Amino acid sequence: MLRMSKQVKHLLSQFKPEHYILSLHPDKKTMTFKGAVTITGQKVGRPSNRLTFHQKDLKVTSAVVKRTGKQPKEFKVDRLNTHAAYDEVRLHTTDTLYPGQYEIVLEFKGKITDLMNGLYPSRFQLDGKDEIILGTQFESHHAREVFPCIDEPAAKATFDLSLVSPKDEVVIANTPIKSQKADGKLLFTTFETTPVMSSYLLAFVIGKMKHKEAKTKHGVTVRAYATPDKIAQVDFALDVAIKTLDFYDEYFAISYPLEKCDMVALPDFASGAMENWGCVTYREHCMLVDEKNTSLPTKQYVAMVVAHELAHQWFGNLVTMRWWTDLWLNEGFASWIEYLAVDHLFPEWNMWTQFIVDEQQTAMKLDALENTHPIEAPINHPDEIRTIFDNISYHKGASVIHMLHEYLGPTAFRDGLRYYLEKHQYGNTDTVDLWAALEEISHKPVKDFMHNWTTLSGFPLLRVDVTNKHVELHQE
Ligand SMILES: [Zn+2]
């Protein structure tokens, strides 16, 4: 397998962000955007004359570094270097920066490109006219293409987002709108502060869209957005989302952590869907169902994708992997629990029978090949996710979670999971933290049991020979 040699340094080791005030003004005519960000947080580690943030293809036009707290001071930034190979912008100060509380204000410009990462356009037609929706895709490391930040999953912070957009368009982000005012042809929107979260889960959408809405038992407003011509096709996904959120509220024993949950069907989308916290984005065919012309497998697929993304609102968003190496657990878990949720909603679909074919046997087929790999594979630079993270990670990941669920029993597994989410909420974990929580609740050796399944490739083969009244078992 090709391993990229791109180096990675964890920028969290020199600056811990706590809060971002981010304002962005995208312009569809010029396909550019300008923005400003105020980052507050702690400089940690050794004293130095440098602070480094992630950025990619941005032009940082101004930088101010201030120490806050007891002895406030503004530092002169005498050099502002961007390092493309590292996706970094380095702010060099004349005076030494000692560990402490700082505020950094950066102004920047960027381009809106068609790569379906960062901030990108989705194109559609409305009344015979070409229209563009602007949407974001920040997982795994594309927030840095839209604003300078510490773009690592462990660098959790709160975000205050403000957007400038055309007056006649809808704006959606992770949290509800706090204030909005129109001025001329423009709309100025500020969103409520987000919970503490990773940068890859931040999202917003601007465009001519319509929505339908409903409420969960716990009073969470769920809105399903689509382009105006397709708004009639959101009903099924909206209904599944409401019921799934009710199911997870009970199963995880933690209420859905945000006030609202939007789901947005985008005409152009790189993957199937993205679990942005409170602002889940979907490829249209993963969310929209035309009731009259849709087959049962298509409806099942939509239900599974919705259940998958909503599971991440807890497992992934509320509790997040410390680094991308543990992405397999995030995805393996969501790929397993989507069956549990959809089976609960539609028992007549026999989802667990499909699990054997679609997950387990698919995983075994791939895992029997010579070029297979363990599901726990170290990821150095997030660029490597694309080469390392494949169907083995998803299907075998889901299959070993399923096996663990059967081994511990549904109650111990669920209670261990509740304990894990409660203990680590708004934080980051490694895979072993989940095993430790399940072990504590179930009193079974989960860590030892799972170790070989996640760190070795392939799977044991069990042979059963029956001769006369003897049954012989061999494991290879
Ligand atoms: Zn997922």
Short mmCIF file of N, CA, C and O in Angstrom, two decimals, residues 383-438:
data_model
loop_
_atom_site.label_atom_id
_atom_site.label_comp_id
_atom_site.label_asym_id
_atom_site.label_seq_id
_atom_site.Cartn_x
_atom_site.Cartn_y
_atom_site.Cartn_z
N ASP A 383 -4.29 12.87 5.27
CA ASP A 383 -4.33 12.53 3.83
C ASP A 383 -4.35 11.02 3.61
O ASP A 383 -4.82 10.53 2.58
N GLU A 384 -3.81 10.27 4.58
CA GLU A 384 -3.70 8.82 4.43
C GLU A 384 -5.03 8.11 4.63
O GLU A 384 -5.17 6.94 4.28
N ILE A 385 -6.00 8.82 5.22
CA ILE A 385 -7.29 8.18 5.50
C ILE A 385 -7.85 7.56 4.23
O ILE A 385 -8.35 6.45 4.23
N ARG A 386 -7.73 8.29 3.13
CA ARG A 386 -8.31 7.81 1.87
C ARG A 386 -7.67 6.50 1.40
O ARG A 386 -8.32 5.69 0.77
N THR A 387 -6.38 6.29 1.69
CA THR A 387 -5.74 5.06 1.23
C THR A 387 -5.92 3.91 2.22
O THR A 387 -5.92 2.76 1.84
N ILE A 388 -6.05 4.24 3.51
CA ILE A 388 -6.10 3.19 4.52
C ILE A 388 -7.54 2.81 4.86
O ILE A 388 -7.85 1.66 5.14
N PHE A 389 -8.41 3.80 4.78
CA PHE A 389 -9.77 3.59 5.26
C PHE A 389 -10.65 3.08 4.14
O PHE A 389 -11.00 3.80 3.22
N ASP A 390 -11.00 1.81 4.20
CA ASP A 390 -11.75 1.21 3.10
C ASP A 390 -12.89 0.36 3.63
O ASP A 390 -13.28 0.46 4.79
N ASN A 391 -13.42 -0.51 2.77
CA ASN A 391 -14.56 -1.34 3.16
C ASN A 391 -14.23 -2.31 4.29
O ASN A 391 -15.11 -2.71 5.04
N ILE A 392 -12.96 -2.69 4.42
CA ILE A 392 -12.59 -3.57 5.54
C ILE A 392 -12.84 -2.82 6.85
O ILE A 392 -13.42 -3.36 7.79
N SER A 393 -12.42 -1.56 6.87
CA SER A 393 -12.60 -0.76 8.09
C SER A 393 -14.08 -0.67 8.47
O SER A 393 -14.44 -0.83 9.63
N TYR A 394 -14.93 -0.40 7.48
CA TYR A 394 -16.36 -0.26 7.76
C TYR A 394 -17.00 -1.60 8.10
O TYR A 394 -17.61 -1.76 9.15
N HIS A 395 -16.86 -2.58 7.19
CA HIS A 395 -17.61 -3.83 7.34
C HIS A 395 -17.04 -4.72 8.44
O HIS A 395 -17.78 -5.29 9.23
N LYS A 396 -15.71 -4.85 8.49
CA LYS A 396 -15.15 -5.68 9.57
C LYS A 396 -15.33 -4.96 10.90
O LYS A 396 -15.59 -5.59 11.92
N GLY A 397 -15.19 -3.63 10.86
CA GLY A 397 -15.41 -2.84 12.07
C GLY A 397 -16.80 -3.11 12.63
O GLY A 397 -16.97 -3.42 13.81
N ALA A 398 -17.83 -3.02 11.77
CA ALA A 398 -19.21 -3.27 12.20
C ALA A 398 -19.36 -4.72 12.68
O ALA A 398 -20.05 -4.99 13.66
N SER A 399 -18.68 -5.65 11.99
CA SER A 399 -18.83 -7.08 12.33
C SER A 399 -18.23 -7.41 13.70
O SER A 399 -18.81 -8.18 14.46
N VAL A 400 -17.07 -6.83 14.01
CA VAL A 400 -16.47 -7.14 15.33
C VAL A 400 -17.27 -6.47 16.46
O VAL A 400 -17.37 -7.00 17.56
N ILE A 401 -17.88 -5.31 16.16
CA ILE A 401 -18.75 -4.67 17.16
C ILE A 401 -19.98 -5.58 17.40
O ILE A 401 -20.41 -5.78 18.53
N HIS A 402 -20.49 -6.13 16.31
CA HIS A 402 -21.65 -7.03 16.42
C HIS A 402 -21.31 -8.25 17.27
O HIS A 402 -22.07 -8.66 18.14
N MET A 403 -20.12 -8.80 17.02
CA MET A 403 -19.67 -9.97 17.78
C MET A 403 -19.55 -9.62 19.27
O MET A 403 -19.96 -10.39 20.14
N LEU A 404 -19.00 -8.44 19.54
CA LEU A 404 -18.83 -8.00 20.93
C LEU A 404 -20.19 -7.82 21.61
O LEU A 404 -20.38 -8.18 22.77
N HIS A 405 -21.15 -7.28 20.85
CA HIS A 405 -22.52 -7.09 21.35
C HIS A 405 -23.12 -8.44 21.74
O HIS A 405 -23.76 -8.58 22.80
N GLU A 406 -22.89 -9.47 20.92
CA GLU A 406 -23.42 -10.80 21.20
C GLU A 406 -22.70 -11.43 22.40
O GLU A 406 -23.31 -12.10 23.22
N TYR A 407 -21.40 -11.19 22.47
CA TYR A 407 -20.57 -11.76 23.54
C TYR A 407 -20.96 -11.18 24.91
O TYR A 407 -21.10 -11.91 25.90
N LEU A 408 -21.17 -9.86 24.97
CA LEU A 408 -21.49 -9.22 26.25
C LEU A 408 -22.98 -9.32 26.58
O LEU A 408 -23.38 -9.22 27.74
N GLY A 409 -23.79 -9.47 25.55
CA GLY A 409 -25.25 -9.44 25.73
C GLY A 409 -25.73 -8.01 25.57
O GLY A 409 -25.01 -7.06 25.89
N PRO A 410 -26.98 -7.85 25.07
CA PRO A 410 -27.47 -6.50 24.72
C PRO A 410 -27.51 -5.53 25.91
O PRO A 410 -27.23 -4.35 25.73
N THR A 411 -27.82 -6.02 27.10
CA THR A 411 -27.96 -5.10 28.24
C THR A 411 -26.59 -4.60 28.72
O THR A 411 -26.40 -3.39 28.90
N ALA A 412 -25.64 -5.52 28.90
CA ALA A 412 -24.31 -5.11 29.36
C ALA A 412 -23.65 -4.21 28.31
O ALA A 412 -22.99 -3.22 28.66
N PHE A 413 -23.84 -4.54 27.03
CA PHE A 413 -23.24 -3.74 25.96
C PHE A 413 -23.82 -2.32 26.00
O PHE A 413 -23.08 -1.33 25.99
N ARG A 414 -25.15 -2.22 26.09
CA ARG A 414 -25.80 -0.91 26.11
C ARG A 414 -25.40 -0.11 27.35
O ARG A 414 -25.09 1.08 27.27
N ASP A 415 -25.37 -0.77 28.49
CA ASP A 415 -25.02 -0.06 29.73
C ASP A 415 -23.56 0.40 29.72
O ASP A 415 -23.25 1.48 30.22
N GLY A 416 -22.69 -0.42 29.15
CA GLY A 416 -21.28 -0.04 29.03
C GLY A 416 -21.12 1.16 28.12
O GLY A 416 -20.34 2.08 28.38
N LEU A 417 -21.91 1.16 27.06
CA LEU A 417 -21.89 2.26 26.10
C LEU A 417 -22.40 3.56 26.74
O LEU A 417 -21.82 4.63 26.56
N ARG A 418 -23.48 3.44 27.51
CA ARG A 418 -24.02 4.60 28.22
C ARG A 418 -22.97 5.18 29.17
O ARG A 418 -22.80 6.40 29.24
N TYR A 419 -22.29 4.29 29.86
CA TYR A 419 -21.25 4.70 30.81
C TYR A 419 -20.11 5.42 30.09
O TYR A 419 -19.64 6.47 30.51
N TYR A 420 -19.71 4.86 28.94
CA TYR A 420 -18.63 5.44 28.13
C TYR A 420 -19.00 6.84 27.63
O TYR A 420 -18.22 7.78 27.74
N LEU A 421 -20.23 7.00 27.11
CA LEU A 421 -20.65 8.30 26.57
C LEU A 421 -20.78 9.34 27.68
O LEU A 421 -20.39 10.50 27.52
N GLU A 422 -21.33 8.91 28.80
CA GLU A 422 -21.50 9.81 29.95
C GLU A 422 -20.13 10.28 30.47
O GLU A 422 -19.90 11.46 30.70
N LYS A 423 -19.21 9.32 30.56
CA LYS A 423 -17.89 9.61 31.12
C LYS A 423 -17.06 10.52 30.22
O LYS A 423 -16.32 11.37 30.69
N HIS A 424 -17.17 10.34 28.91
CA HIS A 424 -16.28 11.06 27.99
C HIS A 424 -16.98 12.15 27.18
O HIS A 424 -16.42 12.66 26.21
N GLN A 425 -18.22 12.51 27.55
CA GLN A 425 -18.95 13.48 26.72
C GLN A 425 -18.19 14.80 26.61
O GLN A 425 -17.57 15.25 27.55
N TYR A 426 -18.24 15.38 25.43
CA TYR A 426 -17.51 16.60 25.05
C TYR A 426 -15.99 16.41 25.08
O TYR A 426 -15.24 17.37 25.04
N GLY A 427 -15.55 15.16 25.16
CA GLY A 427 -14.12 14.89 25.19
C GLY A 427 -13.68 14.02 24.03
O GLY A 427 -14.43 13.80 23.07
N ASN A 428 -12.45 13.52 24.12
CA ASN A 428 -11.88 12.65 23.10
C ASN A 428 -11.43 11.34 23.73
O ASN A 428 -11.07 11.31 24.90
N THR A 429 -11.44 10.30 22.93
CA THR A 429 -11.06 8.98 23.45
C THR A 429 -10.20 8.22 22.45
O THR A 429 -10.13 8.56 21.28
N ASP A 430 -9.56 7.16 22.96
CA ASP A 430 -8.92 6.15 22.13
C ASP A 430 -9.82 4.92 22.19
O ASP A 430 -10.62 4.77 23.12
N THR A 431 -9.63 4.01 21.23
CA THR A 431 -10.45 2.79 21.19
C THR A 431 -10.45 2.06 22.54
O THR A 431 -11.49 1.59 23.01
N VAL A 432 -9.29 2.00 23.19
CA VAL A 432 -9.20 1.25 24.46
C VAL A 432 -10.10 1.83 25.54
O VAL A 432 -10.49 1.12 26.47
N ASP A 433 -10.45 3.11 25.44
CA ASP A 433 -11.36 3.70 26.43
C ASP A 433 -12.74 3.06 26.36
O ASP A 433 -13.42 2.91 27.38
N LEU A 434 -13.17 2.70 25.14
CA LEU A 434 -14.47 2.03 25.01
C LEU A 434 -14.38 0.62 25.60
O LEU A 434 -15.25 0.19 26.35
N TRP A 435 -13.28 -0.08 25.29
CA TRP A 435 -13.13 -1.44 25.83
C TRP A 435 -13.11 -1.38 27.36
O TRP A 435 -13.73 -2.21 28.03
N ALA A 436 -12.41 -0.39 27.92
CA ALA A 436 -12.31 -0.27 29.38
C ALA A 436 -13.69 -0.06 30.00
O ALA A 436 -14.03 -0.67 31.02
N ALA A 437 -14.51 0.79 29.37
CA ALA A 437 -15.85 1.07 29.90
C ALA A 437 -16.72 -0.18 29.84
O ALA A 437 -17.43 -0.51 30.79
N LEU A 438 -16.65 -0.90 28.70
CA LEU A 438 -17.46 -2.11 28.55
C LEU A 438 -17.00 -3.19 29.53
O LEU A 438 -17.81 -3.95 30.07
#
